[in-house]
Amino acid sequence: PFEMRTRHLLLSLVALLFMAACGSSQKAQAPKTEAPKQGRELTEEERINMQYMYVNALKEKMLGNYDKAGEFFAQCIRIDGTNYAAMYELAQIYRQNKKYSEALFFAESASQGDPSNTWYRLFYADLLMDVRKLPEAEKQFQKLYQDNPDRIEFGFSYAGTLLMNNKTQEAIKVYDDIESKTGINT
């Protein structure tokens, strides 16, 4: 739990630094879901306000004030509908509070909005497993493994979802692929 919390904190801080480094000249990309500020550049005031909200959200999350943190992350998304880091963080809070429908919405939005972010995609796939949406989880792990063939853990997750979906022969092929990369362990 401590290592996971530390990892999430570091990821959040990296995202914050990235947002600060982007400056006001960065154009917002069109999000996959409706957002009030889509398709236009944020004003300097909006960008500063969003960064303020994001920092406060992270602070509240670190202090264990998840409801307050969630409110701040939601405000970030209202300001910038392409703030995938805030969507990811909000999805984590909803997951923790067992609000799976909301968690899935924001996790999927972050994952689709920034498909290059492996953490968003992995979180979404894990969340799909939590709610037993096994066919969808299988697709997500398959894509993660295809995009990251050296990440053996993605291969194991993909094979596991194949087995849960009663696709034994396909799972064996994935395990064979993993074995060809790692060798036989006895």
CSV table of N, CA, C and O in Angstrom, one decimal, residues 9-91:
chain,number,residue,atom,x,y,z
A,9,LEU,N,1.7,9.0,-6.1
A,9,LEU,CA,2.1,10.4,-5.8
A,9,LEU,C,3.1,10.9,-6.8
A,9,LEU,O,3.0,12.0,-7.3
A,10,LEU,N,4.1,10.1,-7.0
A,10,LEU,CA,5.2,10.5,-8.0
A,10,LEU,C,4.6,10.7,-9.4
A,10,LEU,O,4.9,11.7,-10.0
A,11,LEU,N,3.7,9.8,-9.8
A,11,LEU,CA,3.0,10.0,-11.1
A,11,LEU,C,2.2,11.3,-11.1
A,11,LEU,O,2.3,12.0,-12.1
A,12,SER,N,1.6,11.6,-10.1
A,12,SER,CA,0.8,12.8,-10.0
A,12,SER,C,1.7,14.0,-10.1
A,12,SER,O,1.4,15.0,-10.8
A,13,LEU,N,2.8,14.0,-9.3
A,13,LEU,CA,3.7,15.1,-9.4
A,13,LEU,C,4.3,15.3,-10.7
A,13,LEU,O,4.5,16.4,-11.2
A,14,VAL,N,4.7,14.2,-11.4
A,14,VAL,CA,5.2,14.3,-12.7
A,14,VAL,C,4.2,14.9,-13.7
A,14,VAL,O,4.5,15.8,-14.5
A,15,ALA,N,2.9,14.5,-13.5
A,15,ALA,CA,1.9,15.1,-14.4
A,15,ALA,C,1.7,16.6,-14.1
A,15,ALA,O,1.6,17.4,-15.0
A,16,LEU,N,1.8,17.0,-12.9
A,16,LEU,CA,1.7,18.4,-12.5
A,16,LEU,C,2.9,19.2,-13.1
A,16,LEU,O,2.7,20.2,-13.7
A,17,LEU,N,4.1,18.6,-13.0
A,17,LEU,CA,5.2,19.3,-13.6
A,17,LEU,C,5.1,19.4,-15.1
A,17,LEU,O,5.5,20.4,-15.7
A,18,PHE,N,4.6,18.4,-15.7
A,18,PHE,CA,4.4,18.4,-17.2
A,18,PHE,C,3.4,19.5,-17.5
A,18,PHE,O,3.6,20.3,-18.5
A,19,MET,N,2.3,19.6,-16.8
A,19,MET,CA,1.3,20.7,-17.0
A,19,MET,C,1.9,22.0,-16.9
A,19,MET,O,1.6,22.9,-17.7
A,20,ALA,N,2.7,22.2,-15.9
A,20,ALA,CA,3.3,23.5,-15.7
A,20,ALA,C,4.3,23.9,-16.8
A,20,ALA,O,4.4,25.0,-17.2
A,21,ALA,N,5.0,22.9,-17.3
A,21,ALA,CA,6.0,23.1,-18.3
A,21,ALA,C,5.4,23.4,-19.6
A,21,ALA,O,6.0,24.0,-20.5
A,22,CYS,N,4.2,23.0,-19.9
A,22,CYS,CA,3.5,23.2,-21.1
A,22,CYS,C,3.2,24.6,-21.4
A,22,CYS,O,3.2,25.0,-22.6
A,23,GLY,N,3.0,25.4,-20.4
A,23,GLY,CA,2.7,26.8,-20.6
A,23,GLY,C,1.3,27.1,-21.2
A,23,GLY,O,0.6,26.2,-21.5
A,24,SER,N,1.0,28.3,-21.4
A,24,SER,CA,-0.3,28.7,-22.0
A,24,SER,C,-0.4,28.6,-23.5
A,24,SER,O,-1.4,28.7,-24.0
A,25,SER,N,0.7,28.3,-24.2
A,25,SER,CA,0.7,28.2,-25.6
A,25,SER,C,0.2,26.9,-26.1
A,25,SER,O,0.0,26.7,-27.3
A,26,GLN,N,0.1,25.9,-25.2
A,26,GLN,CA,-0.3,24.6,-25.7
A,26,GLN,C,-1.8,24.6,-26.0
A,26,GLN,O,-2.6,25.0,-25.1
A,27,LYS,N,-2.2,24.1,-27.1
A,27,LYS,CA,-3.6,24.0,-27.5
A,27,LYS,C,-4.2,22.7,-26.8
A,27,LYS,O,-3.6,21.7,-26.8
A,28,ALA,N,-5.4,22.8,-26.4
A,28,ALA,CA,-6.1,21.7,-25.8
A,28,ALA,C,-6.5,20.8,-27.0
A,28,ALA,O,-6.9,21.2,-28.0
A,29,GLN,N,-6.4,19.5,-26.8
A,29,GLN,CA,-6.8,18.5,-27.7
A,29,GLN,C,-8.3,18.1,-27.5
A,29,GLN,O,-8.7,18.2,-26.4
A,30,ALA,N,-8.9,17.7,-28.5
A,30,ALA,CA,-10.4,17.4,-28.4
A,30,ALA,C,-10.5,16.1,-27.5
A,30,ALA,O,-9.9,15.1,-27.8
A,31,PRO,N,-11.3,16.2,-26.5
A,31,PRO,CA,-11.5,15.0,-25.6
A,31,PRO,C,-12.4,14.0,-26.2
A,31,PRO,O,-13.2,14.4,-27.2
A,32,LYS,N,-12.4,12.8,-25.7
A,32,LYS,CA,-13.4,11.8,-26.2
A,32,LYS,C,-14.8,12.0,-25.6
A,32,LYS,O,-15.7,11.4,-26.1
A,33,THR,N,-14.9,12.7,-24.5
A,33,THR,CA,-16.2,13.0,-23.9
A,33,THR,C,-16.4,14.4,-23.9
A,33,THR,O,-15.5,15.2,-24.1
A,34,GLU,N,-17.7,14.8,-23.7
A,34,GLU,CA,-18.0,16.2,-23.8
A,34,GLU,C,-17.4,17.0,-22.6
A,34,GLU,O,-17.3,16.5,-21.5
A,35,ALA,N,-16.9,18.1,-22.9
A,35,ALA,CA,-16.2,18.9,-21.9
A,35,ALA,C,-16.5,20.4,-22.2
A,35,ALA,O,-16.6,20.8,-23.3
A,36,PRO,N,-16.6,21.2,-21.2
A,36,PRO,CA,-17.0,22.6,-21.4
A,36,PRO,C,-16.0,23.4,-22.2
A,36,PRO,O,-16.3,24.3,-22.9
A,37,LYS,N,-14.7,23.1,-22.1
A,37,LYS,CA,-13.6,23.9,-22.7
A,37,LYS,C,-13.0,23.2,-23.8
A,37,LYS,O,-11.8,23.5,-24.2
A,38,GLN,N,-13.6,22.3,-24.5
A,38,GLN,CA,-12.9,21.5,-25.5
A,38,GLN,C,-12.7,22.3,-26.8
A,38,GLN,O,-13.5,23.2,-27.1
A,39,GLY,N,-11.6,22.0,-27.4
A,39,GLY,CA,-11.3,22.6,-28.7
A,39,GLY,C,-10.8,24.0,-28.7
A,39,GLY,O,-10.7,24.7,-29.7
A,40,ARG,N,-10.4,24.6,-27.6
A,40,ARG,CA,-9.8,25.9,-27.6
A,40,ARG,C,-8.7,26.0,-26.5
A,40,ARG,O,-8.6,25.2,-25.6
A,41,GLU,N,-7.9,27.0,-26.7
A,41,GLU,CA,-6.8,27.2,-25.8
A,41,GLU,C,-7.3,27.8,-24.5
A,41,GLU,O,-8.1,28.7,-24.5
A,42,LEU,N,-6.7,27.4,-23.4
A,42,LEU,CA,-7.0,27.9,-22.1
A,42,LEU,C,-6.4,29.3,-22.0
A,42,LEU,O,-5.3,29.6,-22.5
A,43,THR,N,-7.2,30.2,-21.3
A,43,THR,CA,-6.6,31.5,-21.0
A,43,THR,C,-5.5,31.3,-19.9
A,43,THR,O,-5.5,30.2,-19.2
A,44,GLU,N,-4.7,32.3,-19.8
A,44,GLU,CA,-3.7,32.2,-18.7
A,44,GLU,C,-4.3,32.0,-17.3
A,44,GLU,O,-3.9,31.2,-16.5
A,45,GLU,N,-5.4,32.7,-17.1
A,45,GLU,CA,-6.1,32.7,-15.8
A,45,GLU,C,-6.7,31.2,-15.6
A,45,GLU,O,-6.6,30.7,-14.5
A,46,GLU,N,-7.3,30.7,-16.7
A,46,GLU,CA,-7.8,29.3,-16.6
A,46,GLU,C,-6.7,28.3,-16.3
A,46,GLU,O,-6.9,27.4,-15.5
A,47,ARG,N,-5.6,28.4,-17.0
A,47,ARG,CA,-4.5,27.5,-16.8
A,47,ARG,C,-4.0,27.6,-15.4
A,47,ARG,O,-3.7,26.6,-14.7
A,48,ILE,N,-3.8,28.8,-14.8
A,48,ILE,CA,-3.3,29.0,-13.5
A,48,ILE,C,-4.3,28.4,-12.5
A,48,ILE,O,-3.9,27.7,-11.5
A,49,ASN,N,-5.6,28.7,-12.7
A,49,ASN,CA,-6.6,28.2,-11.8
A,49,ASN,C,-6.7,26.7,-11.8
A,49,ASN,O,-6.8,26.0,-10.8
A,50,MET,N,-6.5,26.1,-13.0
A,50,MET,CA,-6.5,24.6,-13.1
A,50,MET,C,-5.3,24.0,-12.3
A,50,MET,O,-5.5,23.1,-11.6
A,51,GLN,N,-4.2,24.6,-12.5
A,51,GLN,CA,-3.0,24.1,-11.8
A,51,GLN,C,-3.1,24.3,-10.3
A,51,GLN,O,-2.8,23.4,-9.5
A,52,TYR,N,-3.7,25.4,-9.9
A,52,TYR,CA,-4.0,25.6,-8.4
A,52,TYR,C,-4.9,24.5,-7.9
A,52,TYR,O,-4.7,23.9,-6.9
A,53,MET,N,-6.0,24.2,-8.7
A,53,MET,CA,-6.9,23.1,-8.3
A,53,MET,C,-6.3,21.8,-8.2
A,53,MET,O,-6.5,21.0,-7.3
A,54,TYR,N,-5.4,21.5,-9.2
A,54,TYR,CA,-4.7,20.2,-9.3
A,54,TYR,C,-3.8,20.0,-8.1
A,54,TYR,O,-3.8,19.0,-7.5
A,55,VAL,N,-3.0,21.0,-7.8
A,55,VAL,CA,-2.1,21.0,-6.7
A,55,VAL,C,-2.9,20.7,-5.4
A,55,VAL,O,-2.5,19.9,-4.5
A,56,ASN,N,-4.0,21.5,-5.2
A,56,ASN,CA,-4.8,21.3,-4.0
A,56,ASN,C,-5.4,19.9,-4.0
A,56,ASN,O,-5.5,19.3,-2.9
A,57,ALA,N,-5.8,19.4,-5.1
A,57,ALA,CA,-6.4,18.0,-5.2
A,57,ALA,C,-5.3,17.0,-4.7
A,57,ALA,O,-5.6,16.1,-3.9
A,58,LEU,N,-4.1,17.1,-5.2
A,58,LEU,CA,-3.1,16.2,-4.8
A,58,LEU,C,-2.8,16.3,-3.3
A,58,LEU,O,-2.6,15.3,-2.6
A,59,LYS,N,-2.8,17.5,-2.8
A,59,LYS,CA,-2.5,17.7,-1.4
A,59,LYS,C,-3.6,17.0,-0.6
A,59,LYS,O,-3.3,16.3,0.4
A,60,GLU,N,-4.9,17.3,-0.9
A,60,GLU,CA,-6.0,16.6,-0.2
A,60,GLU,C,-5.9,15.1,-0.3
A,60,GLU,O,-6.2,14.4,0.7
A,61,LYS,N,-5.5,14.6,-1.5
A,61,LYS,CA,-5.4,13.2,-1.6
A,61,LYS,C,-4.4,12.6,-0.7
A,61,LYS,O,-4.6,11.6,-0.1
A,62,MET,N,-3.2,13.3,-0.7
A,62,MET,CA,-2.1,12.8,0.2
A,62,MET,C,-2.5,12.9,1.7
A,62,MET,O,-2.1,12.0,2.5
A,63,LEU,N,-3.4,13.8,2.0
A,63,LEU,CA,-3.9,13.9,3.4
A,63,LEU,C,-5.0,12.9,3.7
A,63,LEU,O,-5.4,12.8,4.9
A,64,GLY,N,-5.5,12.2,2.7
A,64,GLY,CA,-6.5,11.3,2.9
A,64,GLY,C,-7.9,11.9,2.8
A,64,GLY,O,-8.9,11.2,3.1
A,65,ASN,N,-8.0,13.1,2.4
A,65,ASN,CA,-9.3,13.8,2.2
A,65,ASN,C,-9.8,13.5,0.8
A,65,ASN,O,-9.8,14.4,-0.1
A,66,TYR,N,-10.2,12.3,0.5
A,66,TYR,CA,-10.5,11.9,-0.9
A,66,TYR,C,-11.8,12.6,-1.5
A,66,TYR,O,-11.8,12.9,-2.7
A,67,ASP,N,-12.8,12.9,-0.6
A,67,ASP,CA,-13.9,13.6,-1.2
A,67,ASP,C,-13.5,15.0,-1.6
A,67,ASP,O,-13.9,15.5,-2.7
A,68,LYS,N,-12.8,15.7,-0.8
A,68,LYS,CA,-12.3,17.1,-1.2
A,68,LYS,C,-11.4,17.0,-2.4
A,68,LYS,O,-11.5,17.8,-3.3
A,69,ALA,N,-10.5,16.0,-2.4
A,69,ALA,CA,-9.6,15.9,-3.6
A,69,ALA,C,-10.4,15.6,-4.8
A,69,ALA,O,-10.1,16.2,-5.9
A,70,GLY,N,-11.4,14.8,-4.7
A,70,GLY,CA,-12.3,14.5,-5.9
A,70,GLY,C,-13.0,15.8,-6.4
A,70,GLY,O,-13.1,16.0,-7.6
A,71,GLU,N,-13.4,16.6,-5.5
A,71,GLU,CA,-14.0,17.9,-5.9
A,71,GLU,C,-13.0,18.8,-6.7
A,71,GLU,O,-13.4,19.4,-7.7
A,72,PHE,N,-11.8,18.8,-6.2
A,72,PHE,CA,-10.8,19.6,-6.9
A,72,PHE,C,-10.5,19.0,-8.3
A,72,PHE,O,-10.3,19.7,-9.3
A,73,PHE,N,-10.3,17.7,-8.4
A,73,PHE,CA,-10.1,17.1,-9.7
A,73,PHE,C,-11.2,17.3,-10.6
A,73,PHE,O,-11.0,17.6,-11.8
A,74,ALA,N,-12.4,17.2,-10.1
A,74,ALA,CA,-13.6,17.5,-11.0
A,74,ALA,C,-13.6,19.0,-11.5
A,74,ALA,O,-13.9,19.2,-12.6
A,75,GLN,N,-13.2,19.9,-10.7
A,75,GLN,CA,-13.1,21.3,-11.1
A,75,GLN,C,-12.0,21.4,-12.2
A,75,GLN,O,-12.2,22.2,-13.1
A,76,CYS,N,-10.9,20.7,-12.1
A,76,CYS,CA,-9.9,20.7,-13.1
A,76,CYS,C,-10.5,20.3,-14.4
A,76,CYS,O,-10.2,20.9,-15.5
A,77,ILE,N,-11.3,19.2,-14.4
A,77,ILE,CA,-11.9,18.7,-15.6
A,77,ILE,C,-12.9,19.7,-16.2
A,77,ILE,O,-13.0,19.8,-17.4
A,78,ARG,N,-13.6,20.4,-15.3
A,78,ARG,CA,-14.6,21.4,-15.8
A,78,ARG,C,-13.8,22.5,-16.5
A,78,ARG,O,-14.3,23.1,-17.5
A,79,ILE,N,-12.6,22.9,-16.0
A,79,ILE,CA,-11.9,23.9,-16.6
A,79,ILE,C,-11.3,23.5,-17.9
A,79,ILE,O,-11.3,24.2,-19.0
A,80,ASP,N,-10.7,22.3,-17.9
A,80,ASP,CA,-10.0,21.7,-19.1
A,80,ASP,C,-10.5,20.3,-19.3
A,80,ASP,O,-10.1,19.4,-18.6
A,81,GLY,N,-11.4,20.1,-20.2
A,81,GLY,CA,-11.9,18.7,-20.5
A,81,GLY,C,-10.9,17.7,-21.1
A,81,GLY,O,-11.3,16.6,-21.3
A,82,THR,N,-9.7,18.2,-21.3
A,82,THR,CA,-8.7,17.3,-21.8
A,82,THR,C,-7.6,17.0,-20.7
A,82,THR,O,-6.5,16.6,-21.0
A,83,ASN,N,-8.0,17.3,-19.4
A,83,ASN,CA,-7.0,17.0,-18.3
A,83,ASN,C,-7.1,15.6,-17.9
A,83,ASN,O,-7.9,15.2,-17.0
A,84,TYR,N,-6.4,14.7,-18.6
A,84,TYR,CA,-6.5,13.3,-18.5
A,84,TYR,C,-5.9,12.9,-17.1
A,84,TYR,O,-6.3,11.9,-16.5
A,85,ALA,N,-4.9,13.6,-16.6
A,85,ALA,CA,-4.3,13.3,-15.3
A,85,ALA,C,-5.4,13.4,-14.2
A,85,ALA,O,-5.5,12.6,-13.3
A,86,ALA,N,-6.2,14.5,-14.3
A,86,ALA,CA,-7.3,14.7,-13.3
A,86,ALA,C,-8.3,13.6,-13.4
A,86,ALA,O,-8.9,13.1,-12.4
A,87,MET,N,-8.6,13.2,-14.7
A,87,MET,CA,-9.6,12.1,-14.9
A,87,MET,C,-9.1,10.8,-14.3
A,87,MET,O,-9.8,10.1,-13.6
A,88,TYR,N,-7.8,10.5,-14.5
A,88,TYR,CA,-7.2,9.3,-13.9
A,88,TYR,C,-7.3,9.3,-12.4
A,88,TYR,O,-7.6,8.3,-11.7
A,89,GLU,N,-6.9,10.5,-11.8
A,89,GLU,CA,-6.9,10.6,-10.3
A,89,GLU,C,-8.3,10.5,-9.8
A,89,GLU,O,-8.6,9.8,-8.8
A,90,LEU,N,-9.3,11.1,-10.5
A,90,LEU,CA,-10.7,11.0,-10.0
A,90,LEU,C,-11.2,9.6,-10.1
A,90,LEU,O,-11.9,9.1,-9.3
A,91,ALA,N,-10.8,8.9,-11.2
A,91,ALA,CA,-11.2,7.5,-11.3
A,91,ALA,C,-10.7,6.6,-10.2
A,91,ALA,O,-11.4,5.8,-9.7
